Amino acid sequence: MSSNGVRTVRPTSAGQQAALQSSRLPRPELVADNVWAIAAPIPEGSVTYTLSYVLLSSDSACFSILDPGWDSPGNLEALHRSLGLIGLTLEHLSTVVATHHHPDHLGIAATLRAMTGARVVLSREERAVLTHQLSPELRSPASYSRVLEAWGVPAARRGELTAAFARPPAFSDIEPDLLLDDGDVLDLGSHSLTALATPGHTGGHLCFADNERKLLYTGDHILPQIHSGFGLGSRPGDKPLPDYLTSLQSLQRFGGYEVLPGHEFRFRGLDARAAEICKHHLRRTQRIADLLPELGDASVWDYACRLHGAGWPRLHGFFLHAALRQTELHLELARSGLLEGLVARCPEPGTETNTGDFPSVSAGAPG
């Protein structure tokens, strides 16, 4: 339900919804002709699994996997088990597709390629994002120390953030076999997927539309209940929050499709859910804007303390970092002069998405 009581999401998988409510992995289930949903366990964090999608050829001689999940022995074991229940084995895997580079989506792709020879597919922009995320300059402790200073993080809290930063990244470098751009059609035999650039969560995130089956694979761009973070992997010059809002609105033409997200459960109600997510983020930006007369040039830390209120003391490590980063992005938008226009173009949850485009603010950004 949205904040105004309008039902925005209609679950289409009772099994996935029940599994989510009981904190267990959902069983493999048939979504559509030659499309299966399986669960890839995540070894850490509050989200316990990724929804992966197995796309079979018409004769079941080979198959592809979209967002295969974490690179861990547990996930590999779960993958063998799930495929066995469908009547498949990894030796017939032909293609691994990832919506973005995060370890719970792309993670095990390199391992699967080494085991089977399957090709790996990623967006061209996301490949550049991954390179930047692993660059020595970005991973430098001195560089991160400057970030913490710029955010105004108190000395007493920098240690935990630095310790979290010092952990090796959970994702690794990989050279895809095929790079996709917005609008490219990925031919997977009996499946034809149109790549849709949806930057925001990461700079090169892709959704995929199966126009024959009326399915939309959304990765972490649109989830039925969770509000995905944004700016969790971008490059200098990117504008993650405005780009995310623009990307939400760009999917309006798929309002009648069933949504196959990267987590939680399958659903219908894309337009209303996208509008709800848009309103959620714009409300946070408006709260920051309302604080500008009082806080002025105060630090990101000061704004974050006020934005998160009573929940602020409970944030630690990576989650504290993510809250600061996203507060920084809300603050940038609040100061940009774009907020009023974005609010005017964001429809009310429970209504059809309007046809006006959000203004693009990433023209000239790298890539």
Short mmCIF file of C-alpha atoms in Angstrom, two decimals:
data_model
loop_
_atom_site.label_atom_id
_atom_site.label_comp_id
_atom_site.label_asym_id
_atom_site.label_seq_id
_atom_site.Cartn_x
_atom_site.Cartn_y
_atom_site.Cartn_z
CA MET A 1 0.00 0.00 0.00
CA SER A 2 1.20 3.54 -0.68
CA SER A 3 1.17 6.24 1.99
CA ASN A 4 -2.21 7.44 0.75
CA GLY A 5 -3.78 3.97 1.02
CA VAL A 6 -3.72 3.17 -2.72
CA ARG A 7 -2.64 -0.38 -3.53
CA THR A 8 0.28 -0.03 -5.94
CA VAL A 9 1.64 -3.58 -6.24
CA ARG A 10 -0.22 -6.77 -7.14
CA PRO A 11 1.96 -9.81 -6.37
CA THR A 12 1.89 -12.45 -9.10
CA SER A 13 3.71 -15.18 -7.16
CA ALA A 14 2.13 -16.39 -3.95
CA GLY A 15 5.09 -18.73 -3.44
CA GLN A 16 7.70 -15.97 -3.64
CA GLN A 17 5.64 -13.69 -1.42
CA ALA A 18 5.22 -16.40 1.22
CA ALA A 19 8.93 -17.25 1.10
CA LEU A 20 9.82 -13.61 1.64
CA GLN A 21 7.49 -13.34 4.63
CA SER A 22 8.97 -16.47 6.22
CA SER A 23 12.61 -15.58 5.42
CA ARG A 24 13.26 -18.66 3.31
CA LEU A 25 14.30 -19.26 -0.29
CA PRO A 26 11.41 -19.62 -2.73
CA ARG A 27 11.29 -22.79 -4.82
CA PRO A 28 11.89 -22.63 -8.59
CA GLU A 29 8.71 -21.72 -10.41
CA LEU A 30 7.61 -21.36 -14.01
CA VAL A 31 6.95 -17.71 -14.88
CA ALA A 32 6.05 -18.02 -18.56
CA ASP A 33 6.83 -20.19 -21.53
CA ASN A 34 10.49 -21.29 -21.08
CA VAL A 35 11.10 -18.81 -18.24
CA TRP A 36 11.85 -19.98 -14.69
CA ALA A 37 12.52 -17.97 -11.54
CA ILE A 38 15.02 -19.39 -9.04
CA ALA A 39 16.58 -18.03 -5.85
CA ALA A 40 20.30 -17.30 -5.38
CA PRO A 41 21.16 -17.07 -1.65
CA ILE A 42 23.09 -14.02 -0.42
CA PRO A 43 25.57 -14.92 2.35
CA GLU A 44 25.35 -11.62 4.23
CA GLY A 45 23.08 -8.63 4.74
CA SER A 46 19.38 -8.15 5.34
CA VAL A 47 18.31 -9.24 1.83
CA THR A 48 18.58 -13.03 1.80
CA TYR A 49 18.37 -13.89 -1.89
CA THR A 50 18.51 -12.63 -5.45
CA LEU A 51 15.84 -13.67 -7.90
CA SER A 52 17.61 -15.18 -10.90
CA TYR A 53 15.86 -16.04 -14.14
CA VAL A 54 16.51 -19.12 -16.27
CA LEU A 55 15.61 -18.68 -19.95
CA LEU A 56 15.39 -21.96 -21.85
CA SER A 57 15.71 -22.49 -25.57
CA SER A 58 12.56 -23.80 -27.25
CA ASP A 59 14.01 -27.34 -27.33
CA SER A 60 15.56 -27.04 -23.82
CA ALA A 61 18.96 -27.87 -25.35
CA CYS A 62 20.57 -24.79 -23.74
CA PHE A 63 19.64 -21.96 -21.42
CA SER A 64 20.69 -18.52 -20.18
CA ILE A 65 20.67 -17.05 -16.67
CA LEU A 66 19.88 -13.43 -15.86
CA ASP A 67 21.46 -12.13 -12.60
CA PRO A 68 23.00 -15.39 -11.34
CA GLY A 69 23.85 -14.04 -7.87
CA TRP A 70 26.69 -14.13 -5.36
CA ASP A 71 30.02 -15.82 -6.03
CA SER A 72 29.92 -18.30 -3.16
CA PRO A 73 29.93 -22.08 -2.68
CA GLY A 74 26.46 -21.80 -1.19
CA ASN A 75 25.05 -20.11 -4.25
CA LEU A 76 26.75 -22.56 -6.62
CA GLU A 77 25.24 -25.43 -4.67
CA ALA A 78 21.82 -23.75 -4.73
CA LEU A 79 22.15 -23.20 -8.48
CA HIS A 80 22.91 -26.89 -9.10
CA ARG A 81 19.94 -27.82 -6.91
CA SER A 82 17.50 -25.40 -8.57
CA LEU A 83 18.55 -26.39 -12.08
CA GLY A 84 18.16 -30.04 -11.15
CA LEU A 85 14.57 -29.44 -10.11
CA ILE A 86 13.95 -27.93 -13.56
CA GLY A 87 15.72 -30.83 -15.29
CA LEU A 88 18.84 -28.87 -16.30
CA THR A 89 22.57 -29.01 -15.68
CA LEU A 90 25.20 -26.29 -15.94
CA GLU A 91 26.87 -27.95 -18.93
CA HIS A 92 24.09 -26.53 -21.11
CA LEU A 93 24.48 -22.94 -19.90
CA SER A 94 25.16 -20.66 -22.87
CA THR A 95 24.83 -17.06 -21.61
CA VAL A 96 25.02 -15.17 -18.33
CA VAL A 97 23.36 -11.73 -18.33
CA ALA A 98 23.66 -9.16 -15.52
CA THR A 99 21.55 -6.07 -14.99
CA HIS A 100 24.46 -4.43 -13.09
CA HIS A 101 27.80 -5.16 -11.43
CA HIS A 102 26.78 -5.62 -7.79
CA PRO A 103 27.95 -8.93 -6.30
CA ASP A 104 24.44 -10.27 -5.71
CA HIS A 105 23.76 -9.96 -9.45
CA LEU A 106 26.93 -10.28 -11.55
CA GLY A 107 28.94 -12.01 -8.78
CA ILE A 108 29.20 -15.63 -9.88
CA ALA A 109 29.31 -14.89 -13.62
CA ALA A 110 33.08 -15.32 -13.98
CA THR A 111 32.97 -18.64 -12.12
CA LEU A 112 30.16 -19.90 -14.36
CA ARG A 113 32.05 -18.82 -17.48
CA ALA A 114 35.17 -20.66 -16.31
CA MET A 115 33.11 -23.80 -15.61
CA THR A 116 30.99 -23.83 -18.76
CA GLY A 117 32.38 -21.46 -21.38
CA ALA A 118 29.18 -19.39 -21.27
CA ARG A 119 29.45 -15.83 -22.50
CA VAL A 120 28.92 -12.95 -20.06
CA VAL A 121 26.77 -9.96 -21.04
CA LEU A 122 26.80 -6.53 -19.35
CA SER A 123 26.06 -2.96 -20.38
CA ARG A 124 28.89 -0.93 -21.88
CA GLU A 125 28.34 1.85 -19.35
CA GLU A 126 28.31 -0.59 -16.45
CA ARG A 127 31.63 -2.01 -17.62
CA ALA A 128 33.08 1.50 -17.34
CA VAL A 129 31.46 1.93 -13.90
CA LEU A 130 33.02 -1.32 -12.72
CA THR A 131 36.45 -0.20 -13.91
CA HIS A 132 36.05 3.07 -12.01
CA GLN A 133 34.81 1.32 -8.86
CA LEU A 134 37.94 -0.84 -8.81
CA SER A 135 40.39 1.94 -9.71
CA PRO A 136 43.33 2.44 -7.31
CA GLU A 137 42.46 6.12 -6.93
CA LEU A 138 38.92 5.41 -5.78
CA ARG A 139 40.04 2.58 -3.50
CA SER A 140 42.77 4.70 -1.89
CA PRO A 141 42.39 5.18 1.91
CA ALA A 142 43.71 8.73 1.51
CA SER A 143 41.01 9.46 -1.06
CA TYR A 144 38.30 8.08 1.23
CA SER A 145 39.65 10.09 4.14
CA ARG A 146 39.14 13.24 2.06
CA VAL A 147 35.55 12.18 1.38
CA LEU A 148 34.85 11.73 5.09
CA GLU A 149 36.36 15.12 5.82
CA ALA A 150 34.26 16.77 3.12
CA TRP A 151 31.14 15.14 4.58
CA GLY A 152 31.99 16.49 8.03
CA VAL A 153 32.09 13.05 9.67
CA PRO A 154 33.14 13.42 13.34
CA ALA A 155 36.53 11.94 14.16
CA ALA A 156 34.91 9.44 16.56
CA ARG A 157 32.90 7.87 13.70
CA ARG A 158 35.55 7.78 10.99
CA GLY A 159 37.16 4.59 12.24
CA GLU A 160 34.19 2.34 11.53
CA LEU A 161 33.68 3.88 8.10
CA THR A 162 37.35 3.49 7.23
CA ALA A 163 37.30 -0.12 8.43
CA ALA A 164 34.29 -0.90 6.25
CA PHE A 165 35.94 0.83 3.31
CA ALA A 166 39.18 -1.14 3.81
CA ARG A 167 37.41 -4.47 3.31
CA PRO A 168 38.08 -5.91 -0.16
CA PRO A 169 35.16 -5.15 -2.47
CA ALA A 170 32.67 -7.99 -2.80
CA PHE A 171 32.80 -7.63 -6.59
CA SER A 172 35.74 -8.26 -8.89
CA ASP A 173 36.82 -7.23 -12.36
CA ILE A 174 35.45 -9.14 -15.32
CA GLU A 175 35.70 -8.56 -19.06
CA PRO A 176 32.30 -9.28 -20.60
CA ASP A 177 32.04 -11.15 -23.88
CA LEU A 178 29.26 -8.85 -25.09
CA LEU A 179 28.55 -5.23 -24.21
CA LEU A 180 25.08 -3.76 -24.66
CA ASP A 181 23.86 -0.22 -25.24
CA ASP A 182 20.40 1.23 -24.72
CA GLY A 183 17.95 -0.25 -27.24
CA ASP A 184 20.14 -3.20 -28.26
CA VAL A 185 18.28 -6.47 -28.73
CA LEU A 186 19.86 -9.49 -27.07
CA ASP A 187 19.09 -12.64 -29.04
CA LEU A 188 18.89 -15.65 -26.74
CA GLY A 189 17.35 -18.05 -29.22
CA SER A 190 13.72 -18.33 -28.23
CA HIS A 191 14.05 -15.15 -26.16
CA SER A 192 14.56 -11.65 -27.51
CA LEU A 193 15.37 -9.09 -24.81
CA THR A 194 15.53 -5.34 -25.43
CA ALA A 195 18.15 -3.61 -23.27
CA LEU A 196 16.82 -0.50 -21.50
CA ALA A 197 19.31 1.94 -19.98
CA THR A 198 18.06 2.71 -16.47
CA PRO A 199 20.89 4.51 -14.66
CA GLY A 200 20.57 5.58 -11.05
CA HIS A 201 21.02 2.56 -8.80
CA THR A 202 24.30 2.20 -10.66
CA GLY A 203 25.52 4.27 -13.57
CA GLY A 204 25.04 1.54 -16.17
CA HIS A 205 22.09 -0.44 -14.83
CA LEU A 206 19.97 -2.17 -17.47
CA CYS A 207 16.42 -3.46 -17.45
CA PHE A 208 15.32 -5.94 -20.10
CA ALA A 209 11.98 -6.13 -21.90
CA ASP A 210 10.65 -9.37 -23.36
CA ASN A 211 8.01 -7.91 -25.65
CA GLU A 212 6.71 -11.29 -26.80
CA ARG A 213 5.93 -12.53 -23.29
CA LYS A 214 5.21 -9.04 -21.87
CA LEU A 215 7.83 -9.43 -19.14
CA LEU A 216 10.10 -6.72 -17.73
CA TYR A 217 13.26 -7.77 -15.89
CA THR A 218 14.09 -4.86 -13.58
CA GLY A 219 17.11 -5.94 -11.52
CA ASP A 220 17.36 -3.47 -8.63
CA HIS A 221 15.79 -0.57 -10.51
CA ILE A 222 12.22 -1.30 -9.38
CA LEU A 223 11.44 -3.66 -6.49
CA PRO A 224 7.93 -4.28 -5.13
CA GLN A 225 8.58 -3.12 -1.54
CA ILE A 226 12.20 -2.06 -1.03
CA HIS A 227 13.30 1.40 -2.10
CA SER A 228 16.57 0.68 -3.88
CA GLY A 229 19.49 2.94 -3.17
CA PHE A 230 20.92 5.14 -5.89
CA GLY A 231 24.45 6.21 -6.68
CA LEU A 232 25.79 2.83 -5.51
CA GLY A 233 28.35 2.72 -8.30
CA SER A 234 28.76 5.70 -10.61
CA ARG A 235 31.42 7.79 -12.35
CA PRO A 236 32.47 11.43 -12.04
CA GLY A 237 29.92 13.62 -13.81
CA ASP A 238 26.99 11.25 -13.23
CA LYS A 239 23.83 12.59 -11.58
CA PRO A 240 22.47 9.44 -9.92
CA LEU A 241 19.31 10.77 -8.29
CA PRO A 242 17.89 12.76 -11.24
CA ASP A 243 18.95 9.92 -13.53
CA TYR A 244 17.14 7.41 -11.33
CA LEU A 245 13.94 9.46 -11.36
CA THR A 246 14.21 9.88 -15.14
CA SER A 247 14.76 6.15 -15.56
CA LEU A 248 11.68 5.34 -13.48
CA GLN A 249 9.52 7.48 -15.73
CA SER A 250 11.11 6.08 -18.91
CA LEU A 251 9.55 2.66 -18.29
CA GLN A 252 5.97 3.95 -18.50
CA ARG A 253 5.34 2.18 -21.81
CA PHE A 254 5.73 -1.17 -20.04
CA GLY A 255 2.94 -0.53 -17.55
CA GLY A 256 1.03 -3.63 -18.66
CA TYR A 257 4.00 -5.99 -18.30
CA GLU A 258 4.63 -8.38 -15.43
CA VAL A 259 7.63 -7.14 -13.45
CA LEU A 260 10.40 -9.65 -12.71
CA PRO A 261 12.59 -7.88 -10.12
CA GLY A 262 15.95 -8.84 -8.65
CA HIS A 263 14.55 -9.35 -5.12
CA GLU A 264 11.35 -10.06 -3.18
CA PHE A 265 8.59 -11.23 -5.59
CA ARG A 266 7.11 -10.84 -9.06
CA PHE A 267 4.32 -8.29 -9.44
CA ARG A 268 2.11 -6.12 -11.61
CA GLY A 269 1.50 -2.41 -11.14
CA LEU A 270 4.70 -1.00 -12.63
CA ASP A 271 3.40 2.52 -13.24
CA ALA A 272 2.00 3.00 -9.76
CA ARG A 273 5.06 1.46 -8.08
CA ALA A 274 7.42 3.67 -10.09
CA ALA A 275 5.39 6.72 -9.09
CA GLU A 276 5.48 5.65 -5.44
CA ILE A 277 9.29 5.27 -5.53
CA CYS A 278 9.61 8.64 -7.24
CA LYS A 279 7.51 10.33 -4.57
CA HIS A 280 9.51 8.65 -1.80
CA HIS A 281 12.82 10.05 -3.02
CA LEU A 282 11.43 13.47 -3.84
CA ARG A 283 9.94 13.73 -0.34
CA ARG A 284 13.43 13.14 1.08
CA THR A 285 14.90 15.79 -1.20
CA GLN A 286 12.14 18.19 -0.16
CA ARG A 287 12.99 17.58 3.50
CA ILE A 288 16.57 18.54 2.73
CA ALA A 289 15.37 21.62 0.84
CA ASP A 290 13.24 22.63 3.82
CA LEU A 291 16.37 22.48 6.00
CA LEU A 292 18.44 24.72 3.74
CA PRO A 293 17.32 28.02 5.34
CA GLU A 294 18.24 26.67 8.77
CA LEU A 295 21.37 24.64 8.05
CA GLY A 296 22.72 26.49 5.03
CA ASP A 297 26.31 25.36 4.36
CA ALA A 298 26.31 22.79 7.16
CA SER A 299 27.98 19.45 6.49
CA VAL A 300 26.44 16.40 4.85
CA TRP A 301 26.71 14.76 8.27
CA ASP A 302 24.53 17.45 9.85
CA TYR A 303 21.90 17.14 7.12
CA ALA A 304 21.95 13.34 7.38
CA CYS A 305 21.41 13.48 11.15
CA ARG A 306 18.29 15.55 10.63
CA LEU A 307 17.05 13.59 7.62
CA HIS A 308 17.25 10.17 9.31
CA GLY A 309 16.10 11.30 12.76
CA ALA A 310 15.70 8.58 15.36
CA GLY A 311 17.12 5.91 13.06
CA TRP A 312 20.44 7.70 12.64
CA PRO A 313 22.25 6.18 15.68
CA ARG A 314 21.49 2.66 14.40
CA LEU A 315 23.40 3.14 11.14
CA HIS A 316 26.93 1.76 11.04
CA GLY A 317 29.59 0.74 8.54
CA PHE A 318 28.43 0.41 4.96
CA PHE A 319 24.87 1.48 5.80
CA LEU A 320 26.18 4.66 7.40
CA HIS A 321 28.30 5.32 4.32
CA ALA A 322 25.32 4.74 2.01
CA ALA A 323 23.13 7.09 4.07
CA LEU A 324 25.77 9.83 3.88
CA ARG A 325 26.31 9.34 0.15
CA GLN A 326 22.60 9.49 -0.60
CA THR A 327 22.12 12.51 1.66
CA GLU A 328 24.88 14.20 -0.34
CA LEU A 329 22.98 13.46 -3.56
CA HIS A 330 19.66 14.70 -2.11
CA LEU A 331 21.45 17.87 -1.04
CA GLU A 332 22.91 18.36 -4.53
CA LEU A 333 19.44 18.06 -6.05
CA ALA A 334 17.91 20.40 -3.47
CA ARG A 335 20.48 23.05 -4.42
CA SER A 336 20.30 22.43 -8.17
CA GLY A 337 17.07 24.26 -8.98
CA LEU A 338 15.66 21.11 -10.61
CA LEU A 339 13.53 19.92 -7.70
CA GLU A 340 10.35 21.84 -8.53
CA GLY A 341 10.28 20.53 -12.09
CA LEU A 342 10.88 16.96 -10.97
CA VAL A 343 8.06 17.18 -8.43
CA ALA A 344 5.68 18.53 -11.08
CA ARG A 345 6.44 15.61 -13.39
CA CYS A 346 6.12 12.84 -10.82
CA PRO A 347 2.58 11.38 -10.88
CA GLU A 348 0.65 10.41 -7.78
CA PRO A 349 0.91 6.75 -6.75
CA GLY A 350 -2.08 4.77 -7.97
CA THR A 351 -2.44 6.90 -11.14
CA GLU A 352 -1.19 6.31 -14.65
CA THR A 353 2.25 7.68 -15.35
CA ASN A 354 2.14 10.95 -17.27
CA THR A 355 3.74 11.29 -20.68
CA GLY A 356 6.03 14.22 -19.96
CA ASP A 357 9.71 13.38 -19.66
CA PHE A 358 11.79 14.24 -16.65
CA PRO A 359 14.58 16.63 -17.68
CA SER A 360 17.84 14.87 -18.49
CA VAL A 361 20.71 16.26 -16.46
CA SER A 362 23.46 13.86 -17.53
CA ALA A 363 24.17 15.26 -20.96
CA GLY A 364 27.89 15.49 -21.34
CA ALA A 365 28.59 12.98 -18.58
CA PRO A 366 31.33 10.46 -19.35
CA GLY A 367 30.14 7.49 -21.35
#
